[in-house]
mmCIF file of C-alpha atoms in Angstrom:
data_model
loop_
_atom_site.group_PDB
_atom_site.id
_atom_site.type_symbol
_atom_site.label_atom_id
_atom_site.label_comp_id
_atom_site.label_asym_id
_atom_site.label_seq_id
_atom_site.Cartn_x
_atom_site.Cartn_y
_atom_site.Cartn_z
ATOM 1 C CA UNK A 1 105.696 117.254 219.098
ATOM 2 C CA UNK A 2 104.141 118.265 222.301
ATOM 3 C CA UNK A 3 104.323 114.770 224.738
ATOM 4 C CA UNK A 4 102.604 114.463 228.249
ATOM 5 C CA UNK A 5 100.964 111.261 230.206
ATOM 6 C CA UNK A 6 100.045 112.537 233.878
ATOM 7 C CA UNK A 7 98.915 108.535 235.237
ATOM 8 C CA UNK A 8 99.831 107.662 238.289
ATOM 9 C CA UNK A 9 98.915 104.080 237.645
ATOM 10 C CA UNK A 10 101.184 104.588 234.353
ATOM 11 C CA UNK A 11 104.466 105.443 236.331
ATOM 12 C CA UNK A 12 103.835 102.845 238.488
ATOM 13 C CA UNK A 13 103.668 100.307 235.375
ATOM 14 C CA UNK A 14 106.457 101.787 233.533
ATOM 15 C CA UNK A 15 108.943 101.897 236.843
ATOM 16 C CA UNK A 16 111.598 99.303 236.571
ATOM 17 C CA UNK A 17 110.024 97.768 233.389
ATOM 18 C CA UNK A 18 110.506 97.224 230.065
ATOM 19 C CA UNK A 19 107.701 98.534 227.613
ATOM 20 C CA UNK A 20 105.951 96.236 225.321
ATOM 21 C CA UNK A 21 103.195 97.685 222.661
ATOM 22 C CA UNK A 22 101.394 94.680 220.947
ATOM 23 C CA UNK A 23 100.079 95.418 216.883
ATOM 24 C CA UNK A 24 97.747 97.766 216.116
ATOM 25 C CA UNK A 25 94.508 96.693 214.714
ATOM 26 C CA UNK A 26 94.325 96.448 211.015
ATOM 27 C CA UNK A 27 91.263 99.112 210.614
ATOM 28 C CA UNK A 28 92.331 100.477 207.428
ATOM 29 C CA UNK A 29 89.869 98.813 204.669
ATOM 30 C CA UNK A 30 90.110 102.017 202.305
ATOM 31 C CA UNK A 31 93.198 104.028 201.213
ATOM 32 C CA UNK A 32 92.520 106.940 204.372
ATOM 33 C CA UNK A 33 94.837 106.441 206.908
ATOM 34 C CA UNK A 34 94.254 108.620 210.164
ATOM 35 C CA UNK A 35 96.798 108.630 212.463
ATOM 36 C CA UNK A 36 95.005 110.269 215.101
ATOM 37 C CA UNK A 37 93.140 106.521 215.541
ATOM 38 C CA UNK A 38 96.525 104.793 215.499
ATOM 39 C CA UNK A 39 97.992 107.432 218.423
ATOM 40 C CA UNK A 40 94.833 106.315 219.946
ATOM 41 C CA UNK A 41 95.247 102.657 219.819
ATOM 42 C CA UNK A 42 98.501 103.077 220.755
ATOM 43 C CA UNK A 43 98.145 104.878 224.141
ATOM 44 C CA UNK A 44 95.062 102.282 224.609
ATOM 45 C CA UNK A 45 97.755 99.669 224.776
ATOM 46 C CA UNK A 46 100.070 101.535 227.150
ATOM 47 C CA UNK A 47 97.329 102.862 229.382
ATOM 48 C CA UNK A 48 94.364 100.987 229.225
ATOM 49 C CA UNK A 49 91.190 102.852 229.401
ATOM 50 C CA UNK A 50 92.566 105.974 230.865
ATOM 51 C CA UNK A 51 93.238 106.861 227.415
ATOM 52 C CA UNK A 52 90.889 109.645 225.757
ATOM 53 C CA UNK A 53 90.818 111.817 222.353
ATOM 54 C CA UNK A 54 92.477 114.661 224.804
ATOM 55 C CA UNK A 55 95.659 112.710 225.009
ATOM 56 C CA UNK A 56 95.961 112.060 221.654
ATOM 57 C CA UNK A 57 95.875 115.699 220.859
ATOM 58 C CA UNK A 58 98.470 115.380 223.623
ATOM 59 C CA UNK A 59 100.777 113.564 221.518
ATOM 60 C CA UNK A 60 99.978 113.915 218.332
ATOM 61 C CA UNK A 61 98.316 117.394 217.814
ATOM 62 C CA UNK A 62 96.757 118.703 214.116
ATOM 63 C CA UNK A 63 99.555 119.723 212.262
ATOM 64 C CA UNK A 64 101.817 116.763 213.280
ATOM 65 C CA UNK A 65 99.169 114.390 212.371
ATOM 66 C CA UNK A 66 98.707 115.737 208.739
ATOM 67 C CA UNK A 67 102.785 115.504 208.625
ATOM 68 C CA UNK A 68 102.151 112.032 209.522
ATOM 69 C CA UNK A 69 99.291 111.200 207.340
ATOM 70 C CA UNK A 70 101.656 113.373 204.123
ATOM 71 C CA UNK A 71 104.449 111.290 205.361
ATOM 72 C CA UNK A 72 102.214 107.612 204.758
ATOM 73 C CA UNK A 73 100.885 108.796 201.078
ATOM 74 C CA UNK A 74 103.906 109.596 199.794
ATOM 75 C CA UNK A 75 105.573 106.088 200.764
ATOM 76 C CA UNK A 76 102.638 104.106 199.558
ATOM 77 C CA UNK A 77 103.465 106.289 196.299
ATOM 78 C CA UNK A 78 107.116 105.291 196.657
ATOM 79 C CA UNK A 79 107.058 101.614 197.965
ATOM 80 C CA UNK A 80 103.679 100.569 195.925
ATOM 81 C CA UNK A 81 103.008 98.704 198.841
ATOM 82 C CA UNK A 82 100.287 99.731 200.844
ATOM 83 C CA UNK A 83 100.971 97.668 204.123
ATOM 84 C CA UNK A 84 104.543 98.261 204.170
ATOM 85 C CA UNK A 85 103.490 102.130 204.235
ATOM 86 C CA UNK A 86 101.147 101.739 206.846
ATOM 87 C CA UNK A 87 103.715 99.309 209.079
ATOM 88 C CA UNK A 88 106.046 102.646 208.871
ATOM 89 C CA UNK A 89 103.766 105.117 209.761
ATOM 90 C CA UNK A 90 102.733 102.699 212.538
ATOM 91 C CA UNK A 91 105.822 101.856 214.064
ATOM 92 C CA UNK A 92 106.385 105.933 214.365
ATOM 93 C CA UNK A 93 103.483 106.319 216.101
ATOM 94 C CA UNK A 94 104.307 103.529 218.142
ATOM 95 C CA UNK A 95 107.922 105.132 218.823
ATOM 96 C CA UNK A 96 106.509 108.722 219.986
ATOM 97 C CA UNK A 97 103.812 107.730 222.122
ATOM 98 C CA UNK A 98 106.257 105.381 224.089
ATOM 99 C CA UNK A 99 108.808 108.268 224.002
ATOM 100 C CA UNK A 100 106.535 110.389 225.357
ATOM 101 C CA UNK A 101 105.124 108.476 228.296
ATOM 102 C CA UNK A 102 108.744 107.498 229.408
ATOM 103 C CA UNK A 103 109.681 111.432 229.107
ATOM 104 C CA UNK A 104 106.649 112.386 231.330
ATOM 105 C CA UNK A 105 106.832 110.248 233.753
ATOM 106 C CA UNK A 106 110.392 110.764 234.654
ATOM 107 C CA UNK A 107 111.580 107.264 233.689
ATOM 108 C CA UNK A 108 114.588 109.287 231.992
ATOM 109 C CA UNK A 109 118.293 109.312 233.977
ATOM 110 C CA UNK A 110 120.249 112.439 233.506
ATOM 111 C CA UNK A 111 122.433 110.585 231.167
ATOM 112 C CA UNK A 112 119.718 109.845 228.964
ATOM 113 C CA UNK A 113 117.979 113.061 229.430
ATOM 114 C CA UNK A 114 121.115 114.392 228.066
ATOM 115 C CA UNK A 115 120.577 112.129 225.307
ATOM 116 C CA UNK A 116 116.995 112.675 225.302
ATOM 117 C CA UNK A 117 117.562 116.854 224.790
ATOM 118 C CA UNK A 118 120.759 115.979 221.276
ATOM 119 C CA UNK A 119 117.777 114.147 220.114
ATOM 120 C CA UNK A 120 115.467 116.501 219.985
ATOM 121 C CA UNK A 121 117.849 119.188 219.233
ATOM 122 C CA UNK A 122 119.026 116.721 215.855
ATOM 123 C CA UNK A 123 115.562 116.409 214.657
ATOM 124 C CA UNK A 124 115.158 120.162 215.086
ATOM 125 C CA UNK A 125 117.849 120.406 212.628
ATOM 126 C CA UNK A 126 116.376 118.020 210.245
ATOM 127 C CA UNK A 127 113.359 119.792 210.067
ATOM 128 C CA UNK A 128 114.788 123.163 209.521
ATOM 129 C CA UNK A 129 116.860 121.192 206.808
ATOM 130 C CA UNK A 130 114.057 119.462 205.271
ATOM 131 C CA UNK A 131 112.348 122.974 205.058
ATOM 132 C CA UNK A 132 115.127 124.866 203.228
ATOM 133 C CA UNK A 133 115.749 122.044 200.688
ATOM 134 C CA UNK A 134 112.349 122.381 199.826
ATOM 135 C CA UNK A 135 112.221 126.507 199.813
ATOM 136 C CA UNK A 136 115.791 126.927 198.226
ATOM 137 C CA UNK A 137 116.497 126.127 195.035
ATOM 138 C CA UNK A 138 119.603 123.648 194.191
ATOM 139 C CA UNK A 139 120.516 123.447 197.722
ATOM 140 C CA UNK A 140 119.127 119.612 198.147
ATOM 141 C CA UNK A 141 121.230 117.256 199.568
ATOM 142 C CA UNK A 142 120.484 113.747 200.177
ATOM 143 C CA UNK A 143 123.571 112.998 201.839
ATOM 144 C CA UNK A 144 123.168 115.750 204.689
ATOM 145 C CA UNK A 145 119.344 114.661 205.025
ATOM 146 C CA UNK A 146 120.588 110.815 205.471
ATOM 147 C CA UNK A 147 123.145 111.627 207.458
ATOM 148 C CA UNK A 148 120.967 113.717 209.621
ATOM 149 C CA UNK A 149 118.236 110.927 209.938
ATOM 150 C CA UNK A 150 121.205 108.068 210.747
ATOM 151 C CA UNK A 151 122.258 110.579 213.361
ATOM 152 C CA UNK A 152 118.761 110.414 215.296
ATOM 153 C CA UNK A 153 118.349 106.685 214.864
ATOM 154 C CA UNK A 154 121.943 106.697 216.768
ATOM 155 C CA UNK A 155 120.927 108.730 219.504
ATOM 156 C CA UNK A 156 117.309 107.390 219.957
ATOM 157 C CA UNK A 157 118.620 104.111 220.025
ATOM 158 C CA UNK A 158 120.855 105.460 222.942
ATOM 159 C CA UNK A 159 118.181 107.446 224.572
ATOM 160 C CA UNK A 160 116.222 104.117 224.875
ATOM 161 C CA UNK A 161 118.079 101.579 225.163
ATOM 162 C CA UNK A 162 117.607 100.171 228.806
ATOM 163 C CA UNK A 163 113.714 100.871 228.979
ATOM 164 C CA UNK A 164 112.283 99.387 225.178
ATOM 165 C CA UNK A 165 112.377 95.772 224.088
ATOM 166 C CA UNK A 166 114.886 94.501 220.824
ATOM 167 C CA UNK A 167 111.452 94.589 219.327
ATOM 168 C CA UNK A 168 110.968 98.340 219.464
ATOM 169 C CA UNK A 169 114.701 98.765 218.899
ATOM 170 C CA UNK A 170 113.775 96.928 215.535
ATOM 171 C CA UNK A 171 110.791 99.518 214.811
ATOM 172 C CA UNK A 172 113.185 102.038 215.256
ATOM 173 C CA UNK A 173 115.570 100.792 212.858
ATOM 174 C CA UNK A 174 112.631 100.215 209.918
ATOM 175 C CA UNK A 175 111.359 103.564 210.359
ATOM 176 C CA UNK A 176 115.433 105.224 209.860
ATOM 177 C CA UNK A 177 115.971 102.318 207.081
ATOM 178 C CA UNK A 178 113.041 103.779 205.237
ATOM 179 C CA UNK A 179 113.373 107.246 205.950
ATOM 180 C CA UNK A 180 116.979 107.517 205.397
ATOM 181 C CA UNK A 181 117.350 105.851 202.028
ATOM 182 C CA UNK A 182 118.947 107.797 199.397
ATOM 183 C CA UNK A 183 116.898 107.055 196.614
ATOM 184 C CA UNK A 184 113.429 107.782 198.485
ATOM 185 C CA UNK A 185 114.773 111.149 199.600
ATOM 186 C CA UNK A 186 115.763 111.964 196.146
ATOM 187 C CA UNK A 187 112.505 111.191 194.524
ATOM 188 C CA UNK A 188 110.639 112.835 197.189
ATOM 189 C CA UNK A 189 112.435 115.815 196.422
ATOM 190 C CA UNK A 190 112.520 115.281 192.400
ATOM 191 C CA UNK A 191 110.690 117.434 190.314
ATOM 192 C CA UNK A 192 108.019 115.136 189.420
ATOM 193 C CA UNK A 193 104.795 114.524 190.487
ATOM 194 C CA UNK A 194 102.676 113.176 192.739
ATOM 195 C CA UNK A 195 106.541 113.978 195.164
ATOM 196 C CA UNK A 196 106.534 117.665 194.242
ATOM 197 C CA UNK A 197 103.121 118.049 195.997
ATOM 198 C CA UNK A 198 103.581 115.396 198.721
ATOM 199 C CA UNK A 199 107.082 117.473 199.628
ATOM 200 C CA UNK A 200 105.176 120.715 200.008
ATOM 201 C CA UNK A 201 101.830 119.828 202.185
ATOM 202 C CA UNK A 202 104.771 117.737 204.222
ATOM 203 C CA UNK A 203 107.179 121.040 204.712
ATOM 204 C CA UNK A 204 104.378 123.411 205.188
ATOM 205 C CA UNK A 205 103.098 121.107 207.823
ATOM 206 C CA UNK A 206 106.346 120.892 209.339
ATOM 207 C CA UNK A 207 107.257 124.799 209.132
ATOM 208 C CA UNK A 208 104.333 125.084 211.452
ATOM 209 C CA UNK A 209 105.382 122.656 213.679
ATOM 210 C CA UNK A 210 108.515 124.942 213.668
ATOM 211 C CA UNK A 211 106.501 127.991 213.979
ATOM 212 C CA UNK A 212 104.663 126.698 216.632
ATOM 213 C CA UNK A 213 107.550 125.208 218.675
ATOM 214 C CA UNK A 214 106.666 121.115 218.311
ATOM 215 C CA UNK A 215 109.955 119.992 216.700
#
């Protein structure tokens, strides 16, 4: 996903410090969940009012958000909880905006840029894995796509690690805990419906992303 923050003011905060994102705002009173308004929210906590509908496009562009919106629907369908689905999807939105702003503004060592760059390199891989489990026949794994997603929790965790609070650390972990369990990804990719739809809006969405160079 394409990540900037240009504030001045926002180095300055960020410098030295550790990054604290309070909850979002529970606006969801129907079963639409726009992510776009989370990103939003999000960056309103980190930056105050410099934050506009620009820099959410910023961070979260069109195709990522439907990949994000894909990604809450089909673990409502899974978890049959609606709030757990929507504390997921939130806590990734809360993970990649804060990535983001400490990436643009240089807050970023060269050891954990190195970090930083396996990162995005591993979830590169998971994407283009993702893809060709879907597009191949028999070739699913859920093993390599666990493995894979344990692999980025390891290395974000890394990446991170002196600038985000235990909290966020914690966000981290229930997104990968989610993500990477067995038994989701094998429903997701099981041949019944509503999965067999959810998987294929989520890999066309992220073959763009591919296409387009954002993962």
């Amino acid at each position: 996903m394409p990540l900037m923050c240009d504030s001045v003011k926002c180095c300055e905060e960020f410098a030295g410090s550790r990054i604290k994102v309070r909850g979002l705002r529970k606006t969801e009173t129907m079963d639409v969940f726009n992510t776009k308004s989370l990103a939003m929210q999000a960056q309103k906590k980190l930056l105050g009012k410099m934050a506009s509908k620009s820099m959410v496009n910023i961070f979260i562009d069109d195709t990522s958000s439907e990949v994000l919106d894909e990604l809450y629907y089909v673990t409502k369908e899974y978890t049959r909880n609606k709030k757990e689905a929507q504390k997921v999807i939130k806590n990734l939105i809360k993970v990649v905006v804060k990535l983001g702003v400490l990436y643009r503004n240089n807050q970023f060592n060269a050891d954990e840029l190195v970090l930083v760059d396996k990162f995005r390199k591993k979830v590169h891989q998971l994407a283009m894995t993702a893809v060709s489990f879907h597009q191949i026949d028999f070739t699913f794994d859920r093993r390599v796509l666990a493995n894979i997603l344990n692999e980025c929790r390891e290395l974000l965790h890394q990446a991170i690690k002196r600038h985000l609070t235990s909290k966020s650390h914690g966000r981290i972990d229930h997104i990968f805990n989610h993500f990477a369990d067995c038994e989701f990804l094998a429903t997701l990719y099981g041949p019944t419906e509503p999965y067999r739809a959810h998987v294929q809006k989520l890999c066309e969405g992220v073959n763009k992303m591919l296409e387009d160079g954002n993962i």
